Short mmCIF file of C-alpha atoms in Angstrom, two decimals:
data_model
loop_
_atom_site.label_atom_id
_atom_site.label_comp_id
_atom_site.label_asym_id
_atom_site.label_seq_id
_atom_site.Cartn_x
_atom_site.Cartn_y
_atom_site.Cartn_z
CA UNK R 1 -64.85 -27.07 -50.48
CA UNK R 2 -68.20 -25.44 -50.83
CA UNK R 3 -67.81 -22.65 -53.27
CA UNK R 4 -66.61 -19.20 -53.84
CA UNK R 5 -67.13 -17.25 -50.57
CA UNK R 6 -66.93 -14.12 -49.40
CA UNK R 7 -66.96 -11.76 -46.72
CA UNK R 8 -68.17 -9.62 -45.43
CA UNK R 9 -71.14 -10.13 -46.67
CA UNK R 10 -72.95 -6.62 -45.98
CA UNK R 11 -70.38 -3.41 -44.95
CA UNK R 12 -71.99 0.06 -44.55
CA UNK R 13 -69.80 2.36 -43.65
CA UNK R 14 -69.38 6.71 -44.12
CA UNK R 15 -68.47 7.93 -47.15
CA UNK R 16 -64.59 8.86 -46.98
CA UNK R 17 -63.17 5.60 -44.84
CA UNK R 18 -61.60 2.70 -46.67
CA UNK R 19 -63.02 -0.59 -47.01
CA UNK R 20 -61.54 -3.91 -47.87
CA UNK R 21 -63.14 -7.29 -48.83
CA UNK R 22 -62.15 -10.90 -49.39
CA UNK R 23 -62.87 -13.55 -51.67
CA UNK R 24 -61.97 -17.10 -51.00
CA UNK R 25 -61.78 -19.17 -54.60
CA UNK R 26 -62.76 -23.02 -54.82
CA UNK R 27 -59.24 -23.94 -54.17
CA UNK R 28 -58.05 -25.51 -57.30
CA UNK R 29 -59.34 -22.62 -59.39
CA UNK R 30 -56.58 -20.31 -60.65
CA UNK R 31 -58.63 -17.51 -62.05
CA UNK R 32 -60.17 -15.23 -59.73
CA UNK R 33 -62.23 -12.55 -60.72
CA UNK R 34 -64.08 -9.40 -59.63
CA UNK R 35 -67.61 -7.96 -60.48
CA UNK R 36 -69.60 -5.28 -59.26
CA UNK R 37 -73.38 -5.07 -59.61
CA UNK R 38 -75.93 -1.93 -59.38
CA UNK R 39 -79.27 -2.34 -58.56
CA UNK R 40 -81.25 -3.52 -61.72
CA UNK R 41 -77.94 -4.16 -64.06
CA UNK R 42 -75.82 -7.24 -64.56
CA UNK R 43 -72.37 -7.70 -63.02
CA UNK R 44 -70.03 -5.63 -64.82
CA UNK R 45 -66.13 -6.40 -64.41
CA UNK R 46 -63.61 -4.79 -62.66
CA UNK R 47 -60.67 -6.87 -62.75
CA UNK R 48 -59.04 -10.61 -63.07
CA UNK R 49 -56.09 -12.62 -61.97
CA UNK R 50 -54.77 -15.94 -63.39
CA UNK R 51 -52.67 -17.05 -60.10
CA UNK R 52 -51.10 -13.95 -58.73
CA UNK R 53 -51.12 -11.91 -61.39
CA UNK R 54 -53.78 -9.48 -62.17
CA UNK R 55 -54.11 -9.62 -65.88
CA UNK R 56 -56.59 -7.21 -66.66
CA UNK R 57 -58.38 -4.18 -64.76
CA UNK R 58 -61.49 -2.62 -66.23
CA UNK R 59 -61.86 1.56 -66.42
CA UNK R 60 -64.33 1.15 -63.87
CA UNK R 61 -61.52 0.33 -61.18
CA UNK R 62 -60.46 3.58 -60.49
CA UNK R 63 -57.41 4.86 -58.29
CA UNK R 64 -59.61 4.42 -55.51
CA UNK R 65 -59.63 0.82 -56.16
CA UNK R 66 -56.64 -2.11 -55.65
CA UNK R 67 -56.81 -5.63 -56.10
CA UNK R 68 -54.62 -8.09 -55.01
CA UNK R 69 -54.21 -12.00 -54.91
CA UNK R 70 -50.60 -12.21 -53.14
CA UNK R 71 -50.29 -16.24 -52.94
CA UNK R 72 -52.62 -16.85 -55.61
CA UNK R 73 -54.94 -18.30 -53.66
CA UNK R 74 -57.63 -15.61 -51.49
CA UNK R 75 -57.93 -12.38 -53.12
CA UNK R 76 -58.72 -8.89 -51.63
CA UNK R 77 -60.52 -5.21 -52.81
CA UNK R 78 -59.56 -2.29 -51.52
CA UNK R 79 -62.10 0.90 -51.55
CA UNK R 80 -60.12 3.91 -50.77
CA UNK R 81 -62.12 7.09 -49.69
CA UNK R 82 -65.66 5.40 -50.31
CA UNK R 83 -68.43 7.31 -52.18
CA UNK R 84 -71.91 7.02 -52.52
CA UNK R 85 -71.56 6.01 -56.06
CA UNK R 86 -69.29 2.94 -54.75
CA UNK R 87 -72.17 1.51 -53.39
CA UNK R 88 -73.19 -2.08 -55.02
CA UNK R 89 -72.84 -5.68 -54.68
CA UNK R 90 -69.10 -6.88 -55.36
CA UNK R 91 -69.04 -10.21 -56.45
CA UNK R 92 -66.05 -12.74 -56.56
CA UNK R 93 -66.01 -15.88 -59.54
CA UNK R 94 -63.49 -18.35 -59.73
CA UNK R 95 -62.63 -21.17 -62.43
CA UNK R 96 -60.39 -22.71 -63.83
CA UNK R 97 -60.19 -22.20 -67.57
CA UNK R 98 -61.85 -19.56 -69.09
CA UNK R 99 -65.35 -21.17 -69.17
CA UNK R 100 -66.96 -22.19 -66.17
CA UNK R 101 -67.16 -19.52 -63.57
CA UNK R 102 -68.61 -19.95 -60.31
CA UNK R 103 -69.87 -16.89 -58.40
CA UNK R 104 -69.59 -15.76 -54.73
CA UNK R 105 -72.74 -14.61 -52.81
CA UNK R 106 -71.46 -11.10 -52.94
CA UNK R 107 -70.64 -8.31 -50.54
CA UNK R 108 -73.08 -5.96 -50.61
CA UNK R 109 -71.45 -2.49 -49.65
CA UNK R 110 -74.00 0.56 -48.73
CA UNK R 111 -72.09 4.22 -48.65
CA UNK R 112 -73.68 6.51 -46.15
CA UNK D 1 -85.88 -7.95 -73.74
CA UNK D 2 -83.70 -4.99 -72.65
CA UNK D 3 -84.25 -2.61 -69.57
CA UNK D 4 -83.49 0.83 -69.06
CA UNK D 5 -82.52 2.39 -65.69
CA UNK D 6 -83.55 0.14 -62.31
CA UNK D 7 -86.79 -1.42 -63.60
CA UNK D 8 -85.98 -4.86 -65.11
CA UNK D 9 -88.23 -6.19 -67.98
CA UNK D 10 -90.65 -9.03 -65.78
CA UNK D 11 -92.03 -11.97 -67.85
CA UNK D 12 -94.70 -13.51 -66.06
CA UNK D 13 -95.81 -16.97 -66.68
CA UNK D 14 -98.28 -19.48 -65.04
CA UNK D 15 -97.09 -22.30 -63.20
CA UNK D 16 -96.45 -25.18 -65.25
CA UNK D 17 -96.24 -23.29 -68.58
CA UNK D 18 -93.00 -22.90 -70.53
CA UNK D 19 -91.03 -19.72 -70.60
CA UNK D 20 -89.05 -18.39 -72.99
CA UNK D 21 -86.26 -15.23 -71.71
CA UNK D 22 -84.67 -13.78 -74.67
CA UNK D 23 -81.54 -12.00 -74.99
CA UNK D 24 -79.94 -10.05 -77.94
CA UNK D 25 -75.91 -10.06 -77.50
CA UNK D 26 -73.55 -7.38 -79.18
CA UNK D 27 -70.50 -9.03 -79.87
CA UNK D 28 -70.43 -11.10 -82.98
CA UNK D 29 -66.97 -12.43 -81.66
CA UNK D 30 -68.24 -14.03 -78.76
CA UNK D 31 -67.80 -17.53 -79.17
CA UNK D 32 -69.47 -18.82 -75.73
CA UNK D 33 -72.81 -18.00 -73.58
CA UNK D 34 -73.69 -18.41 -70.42
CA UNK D 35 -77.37 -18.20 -68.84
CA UNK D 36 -77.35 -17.21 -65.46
CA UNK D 37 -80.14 -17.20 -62.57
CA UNK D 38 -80.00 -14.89 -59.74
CA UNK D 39 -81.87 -14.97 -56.75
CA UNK D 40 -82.55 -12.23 -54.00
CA UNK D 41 -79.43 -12.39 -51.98
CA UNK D 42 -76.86 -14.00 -54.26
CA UNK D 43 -74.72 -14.35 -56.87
CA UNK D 44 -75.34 -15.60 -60.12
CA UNK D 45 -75.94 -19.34 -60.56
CA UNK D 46 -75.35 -21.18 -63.75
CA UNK D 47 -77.87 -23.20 -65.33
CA UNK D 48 -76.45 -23.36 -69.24
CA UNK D 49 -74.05 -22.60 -71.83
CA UNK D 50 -73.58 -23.17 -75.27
CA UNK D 51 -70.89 -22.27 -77.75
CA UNK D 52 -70.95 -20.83 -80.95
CA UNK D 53 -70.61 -23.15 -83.19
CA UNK D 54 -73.68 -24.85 -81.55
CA UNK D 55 -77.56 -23.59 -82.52
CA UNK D 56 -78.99 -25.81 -79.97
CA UNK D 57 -78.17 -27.01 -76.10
CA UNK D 58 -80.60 -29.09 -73.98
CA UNK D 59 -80.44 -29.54 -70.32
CA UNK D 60 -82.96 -31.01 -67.81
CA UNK D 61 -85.99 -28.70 -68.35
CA UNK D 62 -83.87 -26.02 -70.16
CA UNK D 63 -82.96 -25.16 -73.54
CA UNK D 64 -80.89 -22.85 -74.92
CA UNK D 65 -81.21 -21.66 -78.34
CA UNK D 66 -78.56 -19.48 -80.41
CA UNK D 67 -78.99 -17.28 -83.73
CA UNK D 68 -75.31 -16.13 -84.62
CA UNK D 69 -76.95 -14.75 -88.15
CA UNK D 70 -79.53 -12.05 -85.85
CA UNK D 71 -77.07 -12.20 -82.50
CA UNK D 72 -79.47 -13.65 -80.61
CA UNK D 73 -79.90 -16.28 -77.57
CA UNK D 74 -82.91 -17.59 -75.66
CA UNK D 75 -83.80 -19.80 -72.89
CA UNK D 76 -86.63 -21.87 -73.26
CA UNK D 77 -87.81 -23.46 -68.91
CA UNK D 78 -90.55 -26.62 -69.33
CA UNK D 79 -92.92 -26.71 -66.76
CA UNK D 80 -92.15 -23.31 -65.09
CA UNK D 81 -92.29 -23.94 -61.28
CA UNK D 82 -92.53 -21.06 -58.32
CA UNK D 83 -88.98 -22.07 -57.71
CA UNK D 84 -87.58 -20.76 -60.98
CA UNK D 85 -88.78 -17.24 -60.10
CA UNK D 86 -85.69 -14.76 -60.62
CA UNK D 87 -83.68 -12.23 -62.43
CA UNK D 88 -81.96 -14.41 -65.34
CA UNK D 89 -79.22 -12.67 -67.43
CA UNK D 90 -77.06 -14.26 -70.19
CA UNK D 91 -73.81 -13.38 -70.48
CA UNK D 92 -71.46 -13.54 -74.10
CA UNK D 93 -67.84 -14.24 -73.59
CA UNK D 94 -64.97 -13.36 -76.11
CA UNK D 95 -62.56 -15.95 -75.33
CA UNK D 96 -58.50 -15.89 -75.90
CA UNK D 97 -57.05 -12.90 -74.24
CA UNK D 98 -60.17 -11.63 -73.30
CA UNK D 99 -61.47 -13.56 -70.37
CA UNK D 100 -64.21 -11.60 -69.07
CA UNK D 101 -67.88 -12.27 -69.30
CA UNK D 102 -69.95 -9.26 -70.32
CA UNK D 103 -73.25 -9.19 -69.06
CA UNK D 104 -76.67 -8.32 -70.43
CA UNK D 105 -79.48 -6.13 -67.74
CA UNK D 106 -81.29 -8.84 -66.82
CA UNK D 107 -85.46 -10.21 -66.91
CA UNK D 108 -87.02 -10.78 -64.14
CA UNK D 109 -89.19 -14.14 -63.91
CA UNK D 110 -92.25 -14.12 -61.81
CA UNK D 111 -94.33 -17.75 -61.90
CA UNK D 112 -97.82 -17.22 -60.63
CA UNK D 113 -99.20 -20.31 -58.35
#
């Protein structure tokens, strides 16, 4: 196992489609979470799952965003009807208690 | 050091010199902090925590120092090399129910050859 990965790793794509991106845990973590970054700022969070279950969402996941980890193991985002403002670097972590996260490389998403 | 907008705070240090990032955290709850490095390109890489009922955390060529009293956490790098150049952010973390990490904005560390 070599770490949290992720893909894709860039996705540009027109304001209005949908996107989706996956995260891939270190595979004996059960805690998954999601970040998303802004040029200049640290990762802020969007949302978490211990297992399957997605145990807290930030106010910064709007409608337009789902999460999902259906088996507890590889998790997915969902960007419905992209916007500018949606563009950033999502980032995946993974551990196994609540200390101890190890981070993805990222997807870096540009909104055109 | 705090930033405002997209332009980081940048210490810049000689090589070989130590470096001290500070960071000034909001939550006098937080019972654990993280330092992380990030380079161009990638996500956040740990170097070094420490937990709150700790003042003082040594690992090879970093320290990490914690003032509960003025909510307040620094990392101290011996013998700064060109390698260590990056955006460093700490990070405070509640614990119990709360599992996220919250995030400060970041300092960027240049090392001039």
């Amino acid at each position: 196992d070599t770490g949290v990965s992720q893909n894709p790793r860039h996705k540009i794509t027109k304001r209005g489609q949908n996107v989706t991106f996956r995260c891939d845990p270190i595979s004996e973590h059960n805690r998954l979470y999601w970040y998303r970054q802004t040029l200049g700022q640290g990762p802020e969070f969007l949302t978490y799952f211990q297992n399957e279950a997605q145990l807290e969402k930030s106010r910064l996941l709007s409608d337009r965003f789902s999460a999902e980890r259906p088996k507890g193991s590889f998790s997915t985002l969902e960007i419905q009807r992209t916007e500018q403002g949606d563009s950033a670097m999502y980032l995946c972590a993974s551990s196994t208690v609540n200390y101890g996260y190890t981070f993805g490389s990222g997807t870096r998403l540009t909104v055109v | 050091g705090e930033s405002v907008g997209l332009h980081l705070p940048t210490l810049s240090v000689q090589e070989g010199d130590n470096s001290i990032i500070n960071c000034a955290y909001s939550n006098s709850a937080s019972d654990y902090f993280i330092w992380y490095k990030q380079e161009s390109g990638k996500g956040p890489q740990f170097i070094i925590d420490i937990r709150s009922n700790m003042d003082k955390r040594q690992g090879q060529r970093v320290t990490v120092l914690l003032n509960k009293t003025v909510k307040h956490l620094s990392l101290q790098i011996a013998a700064t090399q060109p390698g260590d150049s990056a955006v460093y952010f700490c990070a405070e973390f509640e614990g119990g129910a709360n599992s996220k990490l919250t995030f400060g904005k970041g300092i960027t560390l240049s090392v001039r050859p």
